Amino acid sequence: MRVQLINPNTTAAMTEKMAVAARHVAAASTQILAVQSATGPASIESATDEALALPGLLAQIRAGEAAGVDAHVIACFGDPGLRAARELATAPVIGIAEAAMQMASLVAASFSVVTTLARTVPTAHRLLEDYGMTTRCRRVRATGIAVLELEAQTSDLLRQKIRNECRLALAEDGVGAIVLGCAGMADLCTELTQELDVPVIDGVTAAVKLAESLVALQIRTSKLGDYARPSAKPHVGVMAQFAPTA
Ligand code: 2AL
């Protein structure tokens, strides 16, 4: 099967990092097609970043659908554009935040999220509300690390910061699992799981395995109700190229 892994920011090193993590867990028969937005911000850390990232992301969803991919993964912890992507797609579309939260809730009664800047914490809370996960998440913890600091290989100093925040979550929050709150943390999941001896869930790898499950079960995005196709209509200006056509 072919899974399109979309980095909705425009930083190539981050796309490569998440592709490595995705390929590491993918089944031998799964091809990971790693792509990134052609337009938009280098990282997504605010509502404005998210709004500006959406046209490029939705263009990749449409291109993937045209190419007949079996599933899409949106690899940014804010799950930007997830509902719009599901309107445009018939293949399943998995957001890494929803994937990680759902997977954590299967193995622990409660979890904490360890994420990047304090600036991104309200987005995580909004997603928890959206997904009905507020009773499962005890706390969203910021590390003060910007997404682009995690762009390539995570440095020892940043690993230490993230590890410390995870340890605080386990000591203070009474949780049984940790959800990593950025696609750029995907390279830390295995070592943190071993060091902390609790499930540490990275959304990129969780989303790939959930995508494989849905494809294997031939479950596709419903076109009835909330994810019905958007109707084609006239658009003006530079964004017209991104509008649905039919
Ligand atoms: C992210 C992420 O995963 N990619 C990005 O650009 N921003 N998440 C975050 N919490 O800031």
PDB file of C-alpha atoms and ligand atoms in Angstrom:
ATOM      1  CA  MET A   1       0.000   0.000   0.000  1.00  0.00           C
ATOM      2  CA  ARG A   2       1.059   3.602  -0.506  1.00  0.00           C
ATOM      3  CA  VAL A   3       0.787   6.031   2.425  1.00  0.00           C
ATOM      4  CA  GLN A   4       1.323   9.717   1.656  1.00  0.00           C
ATOM      5  CA  LEU A   5       3.128  11.285   4.644  1.00  0.00           C
ATOM      6  CA  ILE A   6       2.581  15.042   4.407  1.00  0.00           C
ATOM      7  CA  ASN A   7       4.714  17.509   6.325  1.00  0.00           C
ATOM      8  CA  PRO A   8       2.484  20.612   6.197  1.00  0.00           C
ATOM      9  CA  ASN A   9       5.400  22.903   6.944  1.00  0.00           C
ATOM     10  CA  THR A  10       8.032  23.702   4.331  1.00  0.00           C
ATOM     11  CA  THR A  11      11.172  22.468   6.121  1.00  0.00           C
ATOM     12  CA  ALA A  12      12.765  19.638   4.117  1.00  0.00           C
ATOM     13  CA  ALA A  13      14.992  18.355   6.947  1.00  0.00           C
ATOM     14  CA  MET A  14      11.892  17.780   9.066  1.00  0.00           C
ATOM     15  CA  THR A  15      10.162  15.917   6.233  1.00  0.00           C
ATOM     16  CA  GLU A  16      13.203  13.650   6.000  1.00  0.00           C
ATOM     17  CA  LYS A  17      13.290  13.066   9.762  1.00  0.00           C
ATOM     18  CA  MET A  18       9.646  11.993   9.906  1.00  0.00           C
ATOM     19  CA  ALA A  19      10.055   9.836   6.788  1.00  0.00           C
ATOM     20  CA  VAL A  20      12.857   7.890   8.507  1.00  0.00           C
ATOM     21  CA  ALA A  21      10.651   7.284  11.579  1.00  0.00           C
ATOM     22  CA  ALA A  22       7.662   6.299   9.406  1.00  0.00           C
ATOM     23  CA  ARG A  23       9.677   3.858   7.263  1.00  0.00           C
ATOM     24  CA  HIS A  24      11.146   2.300  10.395  1.00  0.00           C
ATOM     25  CA  VAL A  25       7.708   1.108  11.576  1.00  0.00           C
ATOM     26  CA  ALA A  26       5.931   0.622   8.240  1.00  0.00           C
ATOM     27  CA  ALA A  27       5.217  -2.918   7.027  1.00  0.00           C
ATOM     28  CA  ALA A  28       7.530  -4.212   4.299  1.00  0.00           C
ATOM     29  CA  SER A  29       4.665  -3.900   1.814  1.00  0.00           C
ATOM     30  CA  THR A  30       3.961  -0.251   2.737  1.00  0.00           C
ATOM     31  CA  GLN A  31       5.530   2.504   0.672  1.00  0.00           C
ATOM     32  CA  ILE A  32       5.888   5.832   2.518  1.00  0.00           C
ATOM     33  CA  LEU A  33       5.594   8.745   0.083  1.00  0.00           C
ATOM     34  CA  ALA A  34       7.018  11.680   2.059  1.00  0.00           C
ATOM     35  CA  VAL A  35       6.046  15.104   0.727  1.00  0.00           C
ATOM     36  CA  GLN A  36       5.811  18.629   2.084  1.00  0.00           C
ATOM     37  CA  SER A  37       3.815  21.726   1.298  1.00  0.00           C
ATOM     38  CA  ALA A  38       5.126  23.802  -1.591  1.00  0.00           C
ATOM     39  CA  THR A  39       3.831  27.005   0.004  1.00  0.00           C
ATOM     40  CA  GLY A  40       3.585  28.191   3.586  1.00  0.00           C
ATOM     41  CA  PRO A  41       5.596  28.693   6.773  1.00  0.00           C
ATOM     42  CA  ALA A  42       8.763  26.823   7.813  1.00  0.00           C
ATOM     43  CA  SER A  43       7.025  25.665  11.001  1.00  0.00           C
ATOM     44  CA  ILE A  44       3.485  25.732  12.376  1.00  0.00           C
ATOM     45  CA  GLU A  45       3.221  27.195  15.881  1.00  0.00           C
ATOM     46  CA  SER A  46       0.235  29.575  15.767  1.00  0.00           C
ATOM     47  CA  ALA A  47      -3.230  29.925  14.247  1.00  0.00           C
ATOM     48  CA  THR A  48      -1.741  32.256  11.635  1.00  0.00           C
ATOM     49  CA  ASP A  49       0.961  29.741  10.664  1.00  0.00           C
ATOM     50  CA  GLU A  50      -1.745  27.123  10.408  1.00  0.00           C
ATOM     51  CA  ALA A  51      -4.012  29.243   8.194  1.00  0.00           C
ATOM     52  CA  LEU A  52      -1.118  30.012   5.843  1.00  0.00           C
ATOM     53  CA  ALA A  53      -0.073  26.336   5.709  1.00  0.00           C
ATOM     54  CA  LEU A  54      -3.472  25.057   4.611  1.00  0.00           C
ATOM     55  CA  PRO A  55      -3.450  25.806   0.854  1.00  0.00           C
ATOM     56  CA  GLY A  56      -0.164  23.930   0.371  1.00  0.00           C
ATOM     57  CA  LEU A  57      -1.349  21.037   2.531  1.00  0.00           C
ATOM     58  CA  LEU A  58      -4.697  20.699   0.732  1.00  0.00           C
ATOM     59  CA  ALA A  59      -2.893  20.791  -2.633  1.00  0.00           C
ATOM     60  CA  GLN A  60      -0.875  17.747  -1.479  1.00  0.00           C
ATOM     61  CA  ILE A  61      -4.065  15.964  -0.392  1.00  0.00           C
ATOM     62  CA  ARG A  62      -5.572  16.547  -3.833  1.00  0.00           C
ATOM     63  CA  ALA A  63      -2.372  15.459  -5.598  1.00  0.00           C
ATOM     64  CA  GLY A  64      -2.242  12.293  -3.489  1.00  0.00           C
ATOM     65  CA  GLU A  65      -5.886  11.504  -4.241  1.00  0.00           C
ATOM     66  CA  ALA A  66      -5.232  12.004  -7.970  1.00  0.00           C
ATOM     67  CA  ALA A  67      -2.243   9.652  -7.729  1.00  0.00           C
ATOM     68  CA  GLY A  68      -4.434   7.061  -5.967  1.00  0.00           C
ATOM     69  CA  VAL A  69      -2.568   6.798  -2.635  1.00  0.00           C
ATOM     70  CA  ASP A  70      -4.218   4.487  -0.097  1.00  0.00           C
ATOM     71  CA  ALA A  71      -3.992   6.861   2.908  1.00  0.00           C
ATOM     72  CA  HIS A  72      -2.726  10.284   3.952  1.00  0.00           C
ATOM     73  CA  VAL A  73      -0.983  11.281   7.182  1.00  0.00           C
ATOM     74  CA  ILE A  74      -0.903  14.963   8.205  1.00  0.00           C
ATOM     75  CA  ALA A  75       2.339  15.145  10.170  1.00  0.00           C
ATOM     76  CA  CYS A  76       2.031  18.210  12.379  1.00  0.00           C
ATOM     77  CA  PHE A  77       0.794  18.031  15.971  1.00  0.00           C
ATOM     78  CA  GLY A  78      -1.843  20.736  15.433  1.00  0.00           C
ATOM     79  CA  ASP A  79      -3.608  18.421  12.942  1.00  0.00           C
ATOM     80  CA  PRO A  80      -3.948  21.417  10.579  1.00  0.00           C
ATOM     81  CA  GLY A  81      -6.648  21.135   7.949  1.00  0.00           C
ATOM     82  CA  LEU A  82      -7.732  17.665   9.055  1.00  0.00           C
ATOM     83  CA  ARG A  83     -11.455  18.218   8.532  1.00  0.00           C
ATOM     84  CA  ALA A  84     -10.941  19.934   5.158  1.00  0.00           C
ATOM     85  CA  ALA A  85      -8.580  17.156   4.050  1.00  0.00           C
ATOM     86  CA  ARG A  86     -11.212  14.559   4.935  1.00  0.00           C
ATOM     87  CA  GLU A  87     -13.774  16.465   2.837  1.00  0.00           C
ATOM     88  CA  LEU A  88     -11.432  16.290  -0.157  1.00  0.00           C
ATOM     89  CA  ALA A  89     -10.260  12.688   0.278  1.00  0.00           C
ATOM     90  CA  THR A  90     -11.815   9.266  -0.063  1.00  0.00           C
ATOM     91  CA  ALA A  91      -8.681   7.590   1.304  1.00  0.00           C
ATOM     92  CA  PRO A  92      -8.374   7.775   5.115  1.00  0.00           C
ATOM     93  CA  VAL A  93      -6.656  10.914   6.464  1.00  0.00           C
ATOM     94  CA  ILE A  94      -4.935  10.586   9.851  1.00  0.00           C
ATOM     95  CA  GLY A  95      -3.682  13.532  11.904  1.00  0.00           C
ATOM     96  CA  ILE A  96      -0.716  12.756  14.154  1.00  0.00           C
ATOM     97  CA  ALA A  97      -2.221  14.388  17.252  1.00  0.00           C
ATOM     98  CA  GLU A  98      -5.456  12.429  17.034  1.00  0.00           C
ATOM     99  CA  ALA A  99      -3.507   9.228  16.245  1.00  0.00           C
ATOM    100  CA  ALA A 100      -1.202   9.641  19.243  1.00  0.00           C
ATOM    101  CA  MET A 101      -4.011  10.552  21.651  1.00  0.00           C
ATOM    102  CA  GLN A 102      -6.167   7.623  20.549  1.00  0.00           C
ATOM    103  CA  MET A 103      -3.265   5.177  20.730  1.00  0.00           C
ATOM    104  CA  ALA A 104      -2.164   6.415  24.166  1.00  0.00           C
ATOM    105  CA  SER A 105      -5.704   6.024  25.462  1.00  0.00           C
ATOM    106  CA  LEU A 106      -5.657   2.335  24.450  1.00  0.00           C
ATOM    107  CA  VAL A 107      -2.736   1.564  26.774  1.00  0.00           C
ATOM    108  CA  ALA A 108      -3.087   4.041  29.647  1.00  0.00           C
ATOM    109  CA  ALA A 109      -6.018   5.493  31.573  1.00  0.00           C
ATOM    110  CA  SER A 110      -4.496   8.947  31.206  1.00  0.00           C
ATOM    111  CA  PHE A 111      -1.591  10.635  29.473  1.00  0.00           C
ATOM    112  CA  SER A 112       0.219  13.973  29.370  1.00  0.00           C
ATOM    113  CA  VAL A 113       1.361  15.730  26.215  1.00  0.00           C
ATOM    114  CA  VAL A 114       4.960  17.029  26.073  1.00  0.00           C
ATOM    115  CA  THR A 115       5.136  19.624  23.346  1.00  0.00           C
ATOM    116  CA  THR A 116       7.163  22.539  21.958  1.00  0.00           C
ATOM    117  CA  LEU A 117       6.452  26.199  22.791  1.00  0.00           C
ATOM    118  CA  ALA A 118       3.868  27.366  25.340  1.00  0.00           C
ATOM    119  CA  ARG A 119       2.373  29.117  22.302  1.00  0.00           C
ATOM    120  CA  THR A 120       1.123  25.741  20.985  1.00  0.00           C
ATOM    121  CA  VAL A 121      -0.535  24.550  24.218  1.00  0.00           C
ATOM    122  CA  PRO A 122      -3.973  26.136  23.503  1.00  0.00           C
ATOM    123  CA  THR A 123      -4.086  24.321  20.153  1.00  0.00           C
ATOM    124  CA  ALA A 124      -3.449  21.005  21.908  1.00  0.00           C
ATOM    125  CA  HIS A 125      -6.261  21.775  24.375  1.00  0.00           C
ATOM    126  CA  ARG A 126      -8.615  22.640  21.523  1.00  0.00           C
ATOM    127  CA  LEU A 127      -7.818  19.327  19.809  1.00  0.00           C
ATOM    128  CA  LEU A 128      -8.378  17.402  23.054  1.00  0.00           C
ATOM    129  CA  GLU A 129     -11.846  18.999  23.281  1.00  0.00           C
ATOM    130  CA  ASP A 130     -12.539  18.233  19.610  1.00  0.00           C
ATOM    131  CA  TYR A 131     -11.563  14.584  19.989  1.00  0.00           C
ATOM    132  CA  GLY A 132     -13.398  14.026  23.288  1.00  0.00           C
ATOM    133  CA  MET A 133     -10.055  13.395  24.999  1.00  0.00           C
ATOM    134  CA  THR A 134     -10.135  15.954  27.815  1.00  0.00           C
ATOM    135  CA  THR A 135     -10.806  13.300  30.449  1.00  0.00           C
ATOM    136  CA  ARG A 136      -7.852  11.201  29.244  1.00  0.00           C
ATOM    137  CA  CYS A 137      -5.246  13.980  29.104  1.00  0.00           C
ATOM    138  CA  ARG A 138      -4.097  15.295  32.485  1.00  0.00           C
ATOM    139  CA  ARG A 139      -1.782  18.054  31.296  1.00  0.00           C
ATOM    140  CA  VAL A 140      -0.188  19.607  28.219  1.00  0.00           C
ATOM    141  CA  ARG A 141       3.421  20.519  29.040  1.00  0.00           C
ATOM    142  CA  ALA A 142       5.543  22.926  26.994  1.00  0.00           C
ATOM    143  CA  THR A 143       9.316  22.446  26.820  1.00  0.00           C
ATOM    144  CA  GLY A 144      10.007  25.923  25.402  1.00  0.00           C
ATOM    145  CA  ILE A 145      11.633  24.321  22.341  1.00  0.00           C
ATOM    146  CA  ALA A 146      10.726  25.847  18.956  1.00  0.00           C
ATOM    147  CA  VAL A 147       9.762  23.420  16.163  1.00  0.00           C
ATOM    148  CA  LEU A 148      12.733  24.435  14.015  1.00  0.00           C
ATOM    149  CA  GLU A 149      15.154  23.532  16.824  1.00  0.00           C
ATOM    150  CA  LEU A 150      13.957  19.954  16.236  1.00  0.00           C
ATOM    151  CA  GLU A 151      14.388  20.258  12.479  1.00  0.00           C
ATOM    152  CA  ALA A 152      17.238  17.762  12.038  1.00  0.00           C
ATOM    153  CA  GLN A 153      18.826  15.350  14.549  1.00  0.00           C
ATOM    154  CA  THR A 154      17.688  16.344  18.060  1.00  0.00           C
ATOM    155  CA  SER A 155      20.693  17.596  20.065  1.00  0.00           C
ATOM    156  CA  ASP A 156      21.670  16.072  23.422  1.00  0.00           C
ATOM    157  CA  LEU A 157      20.649  19.270  25.221  1.00  0.00           C
ATOM    158  CA  LEU A 158      17.165  19.230  23.739  1.00  0.00           C
ATOM    159  CA  ARG A 159      16.839  15.479  24.357  1.00  0.00           C
ATOM    160  CA  GLN A 160      17.639  16.196  27.999  1.00  0.00           C
ATOM    161  CA  LYS A 161      15.003  18.958  28.174  1.00  0.00           C
ATOM    162  CA  ILE A 162      12.323  16.721  26.669  1.00  0.00           C
ATOM    163  CA  ARG A 163      13.330  13.784  28.884  1.00  0.00           C
ATOM    164  CA  ASN A 164      13.140  15.998  31.995  1.00  0.00           C
ATOM    165  CA  GLU A 165       9.655  17.227  31.066  1.00  0.00           C
ATOM    166  CA  CYS A 166       8.512  13.627  30.535  1.00  0.00           C
ATOM    167  CA  ARG A 167       9.913  12.661  33.955  1.00  0.00           C
ATOM    168  CA  LEU A 168       8.067  15.604  35.571  1.00  0.00           C
ATOM    169  CA  ALA A 169       4.854  14.488  33.864  1.00  0.00           C
ATOM    170  CA  LEU A 170       5.239  10.986  35.286  1.00  0.00           C
ATOM    171  CA  ALA A 171       6.114  12.298  38.761  1.00  0.00           C
ATOM    172  CA  GLU A 172       3.467  15.033  39.004  1.00  0.00           C
ATOM    173  CA  ASP A 173       0.571  14.277  36.668  1.00  0.00           C
ATOM    174  CA  GLY A 174      -0.247  10.718  37.711  1.00  0.00           C
ATOM    175  CA  VAL A 175      -0.302   9.544  34.098  1.00  0.00           C
ATOM    176  CA  GLY A 176       0.630   6.199  32.581  1.00  0.00           C
ATOM    177  CA  ALA A 177       1.774   7.383  29.150  1.00  0.00           C
ATOM    178  CA  ILE A 178       3.356  10.320  27.365  1.00  0.00           C
ATOM    179  CA  VAL A 179       2.274  11.760  24.010  1.00  0.00           C
ATOM    180  CA  LEU A 180       5.026  13.620  22.148  1.00  0.00           C
ATOM    181  CA  GLY A 181       3.633  16.901  20.814  1.00  0.00           C
ATOM    182  CA  CYS A 182       5.637  17.502  17.653  1.00  0.00           C
ATOM    183  CA  ALA A 183       6.482  15.568  14.481  1.00  0.00           C
ATOM    184  CA  GLY A 184      10.079  16.678  15.042  1.00  0.00           C
ATOM    185  CA  MET A 185      10.228  14.495  18.186  1.00  0.00           C
ATOM    186  CA  ALA A 186       9.637  11.286  16.192  1.00  0.00           C
ATOM    187  CA  ASP A 187      13.291  10.257  16.569  1.00  0.00           C
ATOM    188  CA  LEU A 188      13.003  10.202  20.391  1.00  0.00           C
ATOM    189  CA  CYS A 189      10.144   7.770  20.862  1.00  0.00           C
ATOM    190  CA  THR A 190      12.068   4.488  21.174  1.00  0.00           C
ATOM    191  CA  GLU A 191      14.773   5.757  23.522  1.00  0.00           C
ATOM    192  CA  LEU A 192      12.277   7.570  25.766  1.00  0.00           C
ATOM    193  CA  THR A 193      10.076   4.472  25.988  1.00  0.00           C
ATOM    194  CA  GLN A 194      13.106   2.452  27.118  1.00  0.00           C
ATOM    195  CA  GLU A 195      14.390   5.083  29.533  1.00  0.00           C
ATOM    196  CA  LEU A 196      11.060   5.916  31.161  1.00  0.00           C
ATOM    197  CA  ASP A 197       9.588   2.419  31.046  1.00  0.00           C
ATOM    198  CA  VAL A 198       6.106   3.692  30.084  1.00  0.00           C
ATOM    199  CA  PRO A 199       4.481   3.977  26.660  1.00  0.00           C
ATOM    200  CA  VAL A 200       5.773   7.098  24.884  1.00  0.00           C
ATOM    201  CA  ILE A 201       3.662   7.673  21.791  1.00  0.00           C
ATOM    202  CA  ASP A 202       4.893   9.565  18.755  1.00  0.00           C
ATOM    203  CA  GLY A 203       2.121  10.640  16.401  1.00  0.00           C
ATOM    204  CA  VAL A 204       3.980  10.006  13.135  1.00  0.00           C
ATOM    205  CA  THR A 205       4.538   6.315  13.809  1.00  0.00           C
ATOM    206  CA  ALA A 206       1.100   5.936  15.457  1.00  0.00           C
ATOM    207  CA  ALA A 207      -0.560   7.498  12.401  1.00  0.00           C
ATOM    208  CA  VAL A 208       1.306   5.235   9.959  1.00  0.00           C
ATOM    209  CA  LYS A 209       0.197   2.093  11.800  1.00  0.00           C
ATOM    210  CA  LEU A 210      -3.404   3.358  12.089  1.00  0.00           C
ATOM    211  CA  ALA A 211      -3.383   4.199   8.372  1.00  0.00           C
ATOM    212  CA  GLU A 212      -2.142   0.677   7.566  1.00  0.00           C
ATOM    213  CA  SER A 213      -4.936  -0.796   9.736  1.00  0.00           C
ATOM    214  CA  LEU A 214      -7.672   1.233   8.033  1.00  0.00           C
ATOM    215  CA  VAL A 215      -6.374   0.365   4.558  1.00  0.00           C
ATOM    216  CA  ALA A 216      -6.084  -3.333   5.441  1.00  0.00           C
ATOM    217  CA  LEU A 217      -9.702  -3.264   6.641  1.00  0.00           C
ATOM    218  CA  GLN A 218     -10.760  -1.333   3.507  1.00  0.00           C
ATOM    219  CA  ILE A 219     -12.168   1.487   5.651  1.00  0.00           C
ATOM    220  CA  ARG A 220     -12.289   4.770   3.768  1.00  0.00           C
ATOM    221  CA  THR A 221     -13.324   8.324   4.648  1.00  0.00           C
ATOM    222  CA  SER A 222     -17.108   8.635   4.744  1.00  0.00           C
ATOM    223  CA  LYS A 223     -18.585  10.929   2.110  1.00  0.00           C
ATOM    224  CA  LEU A 224     -21.843  11.175   4.024  1.00  0.00           C
ATOM    225  CA  GLY A 225     -22.352  13.848   6.674  1.00  0.00           C
ATOM    226  CA  ASP A 226     -19.562  16.108   7.910  1.00  0.00           C
ATOM    227  CA  TYR A 227     -16.933  14.905   5.430  1.00  0.00           C
ATOM    228  CA  ALA A 228     -19.154  15.186   2.316  1.00  0.00           C
ATOM    229  CA  ARG A 229     -17.350  16.687  -0.673  1.00  0.00           C
ATOM    230  CA  PRO A 230     -17.325  20.499  -0.745  1.00  0.00           C
ATOM    231  CA  SER A 231     -19.269  21.931  -3.674  1.00  0.00           C
ATOM    232  CA  ALA A 232     -17.352  23.576  -6.506  1.00  0.00           C
ATOM    233  CA  LYS A 233     -17.905  27.326  -6.747  1.00  0.00           C
ATOM    234  CA  PRO A 234     -16.241  30.376  -8.270  1.00  0.00           C
ATOM    235  CA  HIS A 235     -13.097  31.581  -6.479  1.00  0.00           C
ATOM    236  CA  VAL A 236     -11.191  34.774  -7.179  1.00  0.00           C
ATOM    237  CA  GLY A 237      -7.573  35.784  -6.593  1.00  0.00           C
ATOM    238  CA  VAL A 238      -4.344  33.852  -6.138  1.00  0.00           C
ATOM    239  CA  MET A 239      -5.961  31.198  -3.950  1.00  0.00           C
ATOM    240  CA  ALA A 240      -8.326  30.119  -6.770  1.00  0.00           C
ATOM    241  CA  GLN A 241      -5.734  27.530  -7.844  1.00  0.00           C
ATOM    242  CA  PHE A 242      -6.296  25.691  -4.547  1.00  0.00           C
ATOM    243  CA  ALA A 243     -10.123  25.632  -4.715  1.00  0.00           C
ATOM    244  CA  PRO A 244     -12.052  22.355  -5.195  1.00  0.00           C
ATOM    245  CA  THR A 245     -13.044  21.890  -8.823  1.00  0.00           C
ATOM    246  CA  ALA A 246     -15.736  19.212  -8.649  1.00  0.00           C
TER     247      ALA A 246
HETATM  248  C1  2AL B   1       4.351  21.227  15.062  1.00  0.00           C
HETATM  249  C2  2AL B   1       4.691  20.107  14.261  1.00  0.00           C
HETATM  250  O1  2AL B   1       4.578  18.918  14.600  1.00  0.00           O
HETATM  251  N1  2AL B   1       5.143  20.601  13.089  1.00  0.00           N
HETATM  252  C3  2AL B   1       5.086  21.948  13.131  1.00  0.00           C
HETATM  253  O2  2AL B   1       5.433  22.689  12.203  1.00  0.00           O
HETATM  254  N2  2AL B   1       4.575  22.308  14.351  1.00  0.00           N
HETATM  255  N3  2AL B   1       3.845  21.043  16.347  1.00  0.00           N
HETATM  256  C4  2AL B   1       3.903  21.926  17.389  1.00  0.00           C
HETATM  257  N4  2AL B   1       3.399  21.531  18.570  1.00  0.00           N
HETATM  258  O3  2AL B   1       4.388  23.037  17.265  1.00  0.00           O
END
